[in-house]
Amino acid sequence: MAVLIRHKLCDGEKQFTMERQIIVQKVLERHGIHVPDVKNISRVALLSSGGGQRANISFLGVMQQLYKEDLLNGFLYVAGVSGSTWSMSSLYQNPTWSRDAEKATGEALLSMSEGTGHNLAEKLETRPLTADRDKYGANPYPLYSTVAKQFLDKPKEMWFEFSPHESGFLQHGAYVDTSLLNKNFDGGHVKPLLKKPVDMVQLQGMCGCAMGDFAQIIQFIKDIIWNWIFSADPDHYQDFSRSLKRVDHESWRNKTDQDKNTFVENLCDELAASADKWGQGPLDVPQSNIISNDGLYLNSPYPSVLGKARDLIISFDFSDGDPFETLKGATKYAAATGHPFPKVDFTELDSNQPRSYYVFEEKGKPTVIHIPLFNMDNCKNQETIKKEREEYTTFQQPYADKAKIDHLAHLAEVNVIMNKHYILEEIKKSCAATQLPLKMPTRASAG
């Protein structure tokens, strides 16, 4: 059977983690954390939330500073969704990127300010996800996650995980070898097909598109049209589309808000209908592709790490709006799927004045560290937090200003600098807790 039903780690991932723990052990020794038996090394997963370009840049800032603080190679896993997966896939071009992450992240940030992202995509195009397989554990093990489209509006979302060795649905533990993605199956067996394996560009489209939700696409189009209408010169109708030419400026100005909204809704429907008629082309997606970006739902890859294979979860939150929304989503997800998750008293959390570091722990459950991007420590006051959130919204044109990019990356770096000591303390505590006999780690599953 090409499709396997199981909740245990595959042999390839088990081998990887065994090799990786040796590297982690050496890093911990340098920080004064002595763990003689590699089996007692805490299994630490670093989470990076979605958030478009904001997440893309902030993730690079975090990785760069973790490397400078000699913390990066203390992690077993790195998991990302949405915008952060763009940075992940660019870094993992280099099979040993974490050995000189300062250079790798610096080049990635520079490519954004110079507008060379297209060239980067060309480099990634022919590189399959399976190229990240590494029996020596040189880099943290990458986990990319997303959600099945047909379950977006359901009470229980269906999460899909991509890893170098296996990919599949977390809820049912249904996996295939990642090299088989893009192939057809019949009765659980692979059908002969001359398709290439999933490459990094396809992965970015499935996991990293900040507009994976149709409702968000419609809203995005509406916003563009509204801005266009109110900024256009009514004396230059030739600049309007055929539909907008039919709108008399005076009558438009006298229309009610409801009438205006109805018009824009109808125009969006026409655009959507036209999109449905597009023929086969480079952007055409087959109906069999049921995967969509999950950054707009639970905006963090918690489903990939809420299993016994992870002892400590360090979540860097780059999402928009409420800095605790991903925590709320993770709590609900864990409750719905039966995964252990520490209790979080949300009445004690101030969304307008968040701190830079939170830790939630409970016996018999993974410890969760939560680090919001904009906080009272790196922004100093509530007014600055609000200003930064408005400056770095999710839906906007690509950042072209190097100063803007560098400033955002710096804010993310500061969060690492300020909390290095606390992170190491939790890793030390987690390693001490694993001194008891360990069971074989299992794949995160949705009960």
Coordinates of C-alpha atoms in Angstrom, one line a residue:
M1 CA 0.0 0.0 0.0
A2 CA 1.3 3.4 -1.0
V3 CA -1.1 5.1 1.5
L4 CA -0.2 4.2 5.1
I5 CA -2.5 4.7 8.1
R6 CA -0.4 5.3 11.3
H7 CA 0.3 7.8 14.0
K8 CA 4.0 6.9 14.6
L9 CA 6.9 8.6 13.1
C10 CA 8.2 7.1 9.9
D11 CA 11.6 5.5 9.9
G12 CA 13.2 8.4 8.1
E13 CA 12.0 11.0 10.6
K14 CA 13.0 8.8 13.5
Q15 CA 16.5 8.4 12.1
F16 CA 16.7 12.2 11.5
T17 CA 15.6 13.1 15.0
M18 CA 18.2 10.6 16.5
E19 CA 21.0 12.3 14.6
R20 CA 19.6 15.8 15.3
Q21 CA 19.5 15.2 19.1
I22 CA 23.3 14.7 19.0
I23 CA 23.7 18.2 17.6
V24 CA 21.2 19.6 20.1
Q25 CA 23.1 18.0 22.9
K26 CA 26.3 19.8 22.0
V27 CA 24.5 23.1 21.8
L28 CA 22.9 22.6 25.2
E29 CA 26.4 21.7 26.7
R30 CA 27.7 25.1 25.5
H31 CA 24.9 26.7 27.5
G32 CA 25.6 24.8 30.6
I33 CA 22.7 22.3 30.2
H34 CA 24.2 18.8 30.7
V35 CA 22.2 15.9 29.4
P36 CA 24.4 12.8 29.4
D37 CA 21.9 10.6 27.7
V38 CA 20.9 11.9 24.3
K39 CA 17.5 10.1 24.7
N40 CA 16.7 12.6 27.4
I41 CA 17.2 15.6 25.1
S42 CA 14.0 17.7 25.2
R43 CA 12.2 17.6 21.8
V44 CA 11.7 21.3 21.1
A45 CA 9.6 22.6 18.3
L46 CA 9.8 26.2 17.0
L47 CA 6.5 27.5 15.6
S48 CA 6.2 30.4 13.1
S49 CA 2.8 31.7 12.5
G50 CA 1.4 33.2 9.3
G51 CA 1.0 36.8 8.5
G52 CA 2.1 37.5 4.9
Q53 CA 5.2 39.6 4.3
R54 CA 5.2 40.5 8.0
A55 CA 5.7 36.8 8.9
N56 CA 8.1 36.2 6.1
I57 CA 10.5 39.0 7.3
S58 CA 10.0 38.4 11.0
F59 CA 10.7 34.7 10.7
L60 CA 14.1 35.6 9.1
G61 CA 14.8 38.0 11.9
V62 CA 14.1 35.4 14.5
M63 CA 16.2 32.8 12.7
Q64 CA 19.1 35.2 12.4
Q65 CA 19.1 36.1 16.0
L66 CA 18.6 32.6 17.3
Y67 CA 21.8 31.7 15.3
K68 CA 23.7 34.6 16.8
E69 CA 22.6 33.5 20.3
D70 CA 23.7 29.9 19.6
L71 CA 20.1 28.7 20.1
L72 CA 19.0 27.8 16.6
N73 CA 20.6 24.3 16.6
G74 CA 19.0 23.6 20.0
F75 CA 15.7 22.9 18.2
L76 CA 14.6 19.6 16.8
Y77 CA 11.7 20.9 14.6
V78 CA 10.8 24.1 12.8
A79 CA 7.1 24.4 11.7
G80 CA 5.5 27.1 9.7
V81 CA 2.3 28.1 7.9
S82 CA 1.4 30.8 5.4
G83 CA 3.9 33.6 5.1
S84 CA 6.6 32.0 7.2
T85 CA 6.8 29.0 4.8
W86 CA 8.2 31.3 2.1
S87 CA 11.2 32.0 4.4
M88 CA 11.5 28.4 5.4
S89 CA 11.6 27.2 1.8
S90 CA 14.2 29.8 0.8
L91 CA 16.5 28.9 3.8
Y92 CA 16.2 25.2 3.1
Q93 CA 17.7 25.6 -0.3
N94 CA 21.0 25.2 1.5
P95 CA 21.3 21.7 3.0
T96 CA 23.4 23.1 5.8
W97 CA 21.9 26.6 6.1
S98 CA 21.7 26.6 9.9
R99 CA 25.5 26.3 10.2
D100 CA 25.7 29.9 8.8
A101 CA 22.2 31.2 9.3
E102 CA 23.3 34.8 9.6
K103 CA 24.5 34.7 6.0
A104 CA 21.5 32.7 4.8
T105 CA 18.9 35.0 6.4
G106 CA 20.8 38.1 5.5
E107 CA 20.8 37.1 1.8
A108 CA 17.1 36.4 2.0
L109 CA 16.3 39.8 3.5
L110 CA 18.5 41.5 1.0
S111 CA 16.6 39.8 -1.9
M112 CA 13.4 41.3 -0.6
S113 CA 14.7 44.9 -0.5
E114 CA 16.3 44.5 -4.0
G115 CA 13.1 42.9 -5.5
T116 CA 14.9 39.7 -6.5
G117 CA 12.1 37.4 -5.2
H118 CA 11.4 36.3 -8.8
N119 CA 14.9 35.0 -9.3
L120 CA 14.7 33.2 -6.0
A121 CA 11.5 31.4 -7.1
E122 CA 13.4 30.3 -10.3
K123 CA 16.1 28.7 -8.1
L124 CA 13.5 26.9 -6.1
E125 CA 11.4 25.7 -9.0
T126 CA 13.1 22.3 -9.7
R127 CA 14.0 21.5 -6.2
P128 CA 11.7 18.9 -4.6
L129 CA 10.6 18.9 -1.0
T130 CA 12.3 15.5 -0.5
A131 CA 15.6 17.2 -1.0
D132 CA 15.4 18.3 2.6
R133 CA 15.9 14.7 3.7
D134 CA 19.1 14.6 5.7
K135 CA 20.1 11.6 7.8
Y136 CA 22.7 13.7 9.6
G137 CA 20.2 16.2 11.1
A138 CA 22.1 19.3 10.0
N139 CA 19.1 21.5 10.1
P140 CA 15.9 21.5 12.3
Y141 CA 13.4 19.2 10.7
P142 CA 11.0 21.3 8.6
L143 CA 7.2 20.9 8.9
Y144 CA 4.9 22.8 6.5
S145 CA 1.2 22.7 7.2
T146 CA -2.1 23.7 5.6
V147 CA -5.8 22.8 5.6
A148 CA -8.1 21.0 3.2
K149 CA -10.3 23.5 1.3
Q150 CA -13.6 21.5 1.6
F151 CA -13.2 21.6 5.4
L152 CA -12.6 25.4 5.8
D153 CA -16.1 26.1 7.1
K154 CA -16.5 23.0 9.1
P155 CA -16.3 22.9 12.9
K156 CA -13.4 20.5 12.7
E157 CA -10.7 21.5 10.1
M158 CA -8.8 18.8 8.2
W159 CA -5.1 19.6 8.5
F160 CA -2.5 18.4 6.0
E161 CA 1.2 18.3 6.8
F162 CA 4.2 18.3 4.4
S163 CA 7.6 16.9 5.6
P164 CA 10.6 15.7 3.7
H165 CA 9.8 12.1 4.3
E166 CA 6.0 11.8 4.6
S167 CA 3.0 14.0 4.0
G168 CA -0.6 13.5 4.8
F169 CA -3.7 14.2 6.9
L170 CA -3.0 14.6 10.6
Q171 CA -6.5 13.6 11.8
H172 CA -6.5 10.1 10.3
G173 CA -2.8 9.5 10.2
A174 CA -3.0 8.9 6.5
Y175 CA 0.4 9.4 4.9
V176 CA 2.3 8.8 1.7
D177 CA 5.9 9.1 1.0
T178 CA 6.4 12.8 0.0
S179 CA 8.1 11.7 -3.2
L180 CA 4.6 10.4 -4.3
L181 CA 2.8 13.7 -4.0
N182 CA 1.5 14.9 -7.3
K183 CA 0.7 11.3 -8.3
N184 CA -2.7 9.6 -8.8
F185 CA -3.9 6.8 -6.4
D186 CA -6.3 4.0 -6.9
G187 CA -7.3 1.8 -3.9
G188 CA -4.3 3.2 -2.0
H189 CA -1.8 2.3 -4.8
V190 CA 0.1 4.6 -7.0
K191 CA -1.0 4.8 -10.6
P192 CA 1.7 5.3 -13.3
L193 CA 2.0 9.0 -14.0
L194 CA 4.7 11.1 -15.5
K195 CA 4.4 14.0 -13.1
K196 CA 7.3 15.6 -11.2
P197 CA 7.4 15.5 -7.4
V198 CA 6.0 18.5 -5.6
D199 CA 8.7 21.3 -5.8
M200 CA 9.2 24.2 -3.5
V201 CA 7.2 26.7 -5.7
Q202 CA 4.1 24.4 -5.6
L203 CA 4.6 24.1 -1.8
Q204 CA 4.7 27.9 -1.5
G205 CA 1.5 28.1 -3.4
M206 CA -0.3 25.6 -1.2
C207 CA 1.1 26.7 2.2
G208 CA 2.3 30.2 1.7
C209 CA -0.4 32.1 -0.3
A210 CA -1.8 34.7 2.0
M211 CA -5.0 34.7 -0.1
G212 CA -5.9 31.1 0.0
D213 CA -9.4 31.8 1.2
F214 CA -12.0 32.8 -1.5
A215 CA -13.8 35.1 0.8
Q216 CA -10.5 36.9 1.5
I217 CA -9.8 37.1 -2.2
I218 CA -13.2 38.8 -2.7
Q219 CA -12.6 41.2 0.1
F220 CA -9.2 42.0 -1.2
I221 CA -10.6 42.7 -4.7
K222 CA -13.4 44.9 -3.2
D223 CA -10.8 47.0 -1.3
I224 CA -8.8 47.6 -4.5
I225 CA -12.0 48.6 -6.4
W226 CA -13.2 50.9 -3.6
N227 CA -9.8 52.6 -3.5
W228 CA -9.8 52.9 -7.3
I229 CA -13.3 54.4 -7.4
F230 CA -12.6 57.1 -4.7
S231 CA -9.2 58.0 -6.1
A232 CA -10.1 58.2 -9.8
D233 CA -10.7 61.5 -11.5
P234 CA -14.3 61.6 -12.8
D235 CA -13.2 63.7 -15.8
H236 CA -11.1 60.8 -17.1
Y237 CA -13.6 58.0 -17.7
Q238 CA -11.3 56.4 -20.3
D239 CA -9.2 55.2 -17.3
F240 CA -12.2 53.2 -15.9
S241 CA -13.1 49.7 -16.8
R242 CA -16.0 49.0 -19.2
S243 CA -18.3 48.3 -16.2
L244 CA -17.3 51.5 -14.3
K245 CA -17.7 53.6 -17.4
R246 CA -21.5 53.0 -17.1
V247 CA -21.5 54.7 -13.7
D248 CA -22.3 58.4 -13.8
H249 CA -20.1 60.2 -11.3
E250 CA -22.9 62.3 -9.9
S251 CA -25.4 59.4 -9.6
W252 CA -22.7 57.3 -8.0
R253 CA -22.0 60.0 -5.4
N254 CA -25.7 60.2 -4.6
K255 CA -26.1 56.4 -4.2
T256 CA -26.6 55.0 -0.8
D257 CA -23.8 52.9 0.8
Q258 CA -26.0 49.8 0.3
D259 CA -26.3 50.5 -3.4
K260 CA -22.6 51.1 -3.8
N261 CA -21.8 47.9 -1.9
T262 CA -24.3 45.9 -4.1
F263 CA -22.6 47.3 -7.3
V264 CA -19.1 46.2 -6.1
E265 CA -20.4 42.8 -5.0
N266 CA -21.9 42.3 -8.5
L267 CA -18.6 43.4 -10.1
C268 CA -16.7 40.9 -7.9
D269 CA -19.1 38.2 -9.0
E270 CA -18.4 38.9 -12.6
L271 CA -14.6 38.8 -11.9
A272 CA -15.0 35.5 -10.1
A273 CA -17.1 34.1 -12.9
S274 CA -14.5 35.1 -15.4
A275 CA -11.8 33.4 -13.3
D276 CA -13.8 30.2 -13.4
K277 CA -13.6 30.3 -17.2
W278 CA -9.8 30.6 -17.4
G279 CA -8.3 27.8 -19.5
Q280 CA -5.3 25.7 -18.8
G281 CA -2.4 27.9 -17.9
P282 CA 0.5 28.2 -15.4
L283 CA -1.9 29.3 -12.7
D284 CA -4.6 26.8 -13.3
V285 CA -5.2 24.5 -10.4
P286 CA -6.8 21.1 -10.9
Q287 CA -9.8 20.2 -8.9
S288 CA -7.9 17.3 -7.3
N289 CA -5.8 19.9 -5.5
I290 CA -7.7 20.2 -2.2
I291 CA -5.1 22.0 -0.2
S292 CA -5.3 25.6 0.8
N293 CA -3.3 28.1 2.9
D294 CA -4.2 27.8 6.5
G295 CA -2.8 31.1 7.7
L296 CA -6.3 32.7 7.6
Y297 CA -7.8 30.1 10.0
L298 CA -5.7 28.8 12.8
N299 CA -2.8 31.0 12.0
S300 CA -0.1 28.8 13.5
P301 CA 1.1 25.2 12.9
Y302 CA 0.0 23.8 16.3
P303 CA -1.7 20.8 14.7
S304 CA 1.7 19.6 13.5
V305 CA 3.3 19.7 17.0
L306 CA 0.5 18.8 19.4
G307 CA 1.7 15.3 19.9
K308 CA 4.0 13.3 22.1
A309 CA 6.9 13.8 19.8
R310 CA 7.3 17.4 21.1
D311 CA 8.0 18.4 24.8
L312 CA 8.4 22.1 24.4
I313 CA 6.7 24.4 21.9
I314 CA 8.1 27.9 21.3
S315 CA 5.7 29.9 19.3
F316 CA 6.7 33.1 17.6
D317 CA 3.4 34.9 16.7
F318 CA 3.5 37.2 13.7
S319 CA -0.2 37.3 13.0
D320 CA -2.4 40.4 12.6
G321 CA -4.7 41.8 15.3
D322 CA -5.1 40.0 18.6
P323 CA -1.7 38.6 19.6
F324 CA -3.4 35.8 21.5
E325 CA -5.7 34.6 18.7
T326 CA -3.4 31.7 17.8
L327 CA -3.3 30.6 21.4
K328 CA -7.1 30.7 21.5
G329 CA -7.3 28.6 18.3
A330 CA -4.7 26.1 19.6
T331 CA -6.7 25.7 22.8
K332 CA -9.9 25.0 20.9
Y333 CA -8.2 22.7 18.5
A334 CA -6.5 20.7 21.3
A335 CA -9.9 20.4 23.2
A336 CA -11.7 19.3 20.0
T337 CA -9.1 16.7 19.1
G338 CA -8.1 15.4 22.6
H339 CA -4.5 16.6 22.5
P340 CA -3.0 17.7 25.8
F341 CA -2.5 21.5 26.1
P342 CA -1.7 23.6 29.1
K343 CA -4.4 25.8 30.6
V344 CA -4.4 29.4 29.5
D345 CA -6.3 32.0 31.4
F346 CA -7.2 34.5 28.7
T347 CA -8.7 36.9 31.2
E348 CA -5.2 37.6 32.4
L349 CA -3.9 38.5 28.9
D350 CA -4.1 42.1 27.6
S351 CA -4.2 42.2 23.8
N352 CA -3.5 45.9 23.7
Q353 CA -0.4 45.7 25.9
P354 CA 1.1 42.3 25.4
R355 CA 4.4 41.3 26.9
S356 CA 7.2 39.8 24.9
Y357 CA 7.2 36.5 26.6
Y358 CA 4.6 34.1 28.1
V359 CA 5.0 30.5 29.3
F360 CA 2.2 28.1 29.9
E361 CA 2.9 24.8 31.6
E362 CA 1.0 22.0 33.2
K363 CA 2.1 18.6 34.4
G364 CA 1.7 15.9 31.7
K365 CA 1.3 18.4 28.9
P366 CA 3.7 20.2 26.6
T367 CA 5.1 23.5 27.8
V368 CA 4.1 26.4 25.5
I369 CA 6.1 29.6 25.1
H370 CA 4.3 32.4 23.3
I371 CA 6.2 35.4 21.9
P372 CA 4.0 38.1 20.2
L373 CA 5.8 40.2 17.5
F374 CA 4.7 43.6 18.7
N375 CA 4.8 44.0 22.4
M376 CA 5.4 46.4 25.3
D377 CA 9.0 45.4 25.5
N378 CA 10.2 46.1 22.0
C379 CA 7.7 48.8 21.2
K380 CA 7.7 50.4 24.7
N381 CA 4.1 51.6 24.7
Q382 CA 0.6 50.9 23.5
E383 CA 0.7 53.8 20.9
T384 CA 3.8 52.4 19.2
I385 CA 2.3 48.9 19.1
K386 CA -0.8 50.3 17.4
K387 CA 1.4 52.2 14.9
E388 CA 3.5 49.1 14.1
R389 CA 0.4 47.0 13.5
E390 CA -1.0 49.6 11.1
E391 CA 2.3 50.0 9.3
Y392 CA 2.8 46.2 8.8
T393 CA -0.7 45.0 7.8
T394 CA -1.1 41.7 6.1
F395 CA -2.7 42.8 2.8
Q396 CA -0.5 45.5 1.1
Q397 CA 1.9 45.8 -1.7
P398 CA 5.4 44.2 -1.3
Y399 CA 7.7 46.1 1.0
A400 CA 10.2 47.9 -1.2
D401 CA 11.8 50.1 1.5
K402 CA 14.9 48.5 2.9
A403 CA 14.6 50.5 6.1
K404 CA 11.1 49.2 6.6
I405 CA 12.2 45.6 6.1
D406 CA 15.2 46.0 8.4
H407 CA 13.1 47.6 11.1
L408 CA 10.6 44.8 11.2
A409 CA 13.4 42.2 11.3
H410 CA 15.0 44.1 14.1
L411 CA 11.9 44.0 16.2
A412 CA 11.7 40.2 15.8
E413 CA 15.4 39.9 16.7
V414 CA 14.9 42.0 19.9
N415 CA 12.3 39.5 21.1
V416 CA 15.0 36.7 20.9
I417 CA 17.6 38.8 22.6
M418 CA 15.3 39.8 25.5
N419 CA 14.1 36.3 26.1
K420 CA 17.1 34.1 25.5
H421 CA 17.6 33.4 29.2
Y422 CA 14.0 32.4 29.7
I423 CA 14.0 30.1 26.7
L424 CA 17.1 28.3 28.0
E425 CA 15.5 27.9 31.4
E426 CA 12.5 26.2 29.9
I427 CA 14.6 23.9 27.8
K428 CA 16.6 23.0 30.9
K429 CA 13.4 22.2 32.8
S430 CA 12.0 20.2 29.9
C431 CA 15.2 18.1 29.7
A432 CA 15.0 17.4 33.4
A433 CA 11.4 16.3 33.0
T434 CA 12.4 13.8 30.3
Q435 CA 14.7 11.9 32.7
L436 CA 11.8 9.4 33.2
P437 CA 11.6 6.5 30.8
L438 CA 10.3 7.7 27.4
K439 CA 7.8 6.1 25.2
M440 CA 8.3 5.9 21.4
P441 CA 7.4 9.4 20.0
T442 CA 4.2 9.4 18.0
R443 CA 3.1 11.6 15.1
A444 CA 0.8 14.4 16.1
S445 CA -2.7 13.2 15.3
A446 CA -6.2 14.7 15.6
G447 CA -7.8 11.9 17.7

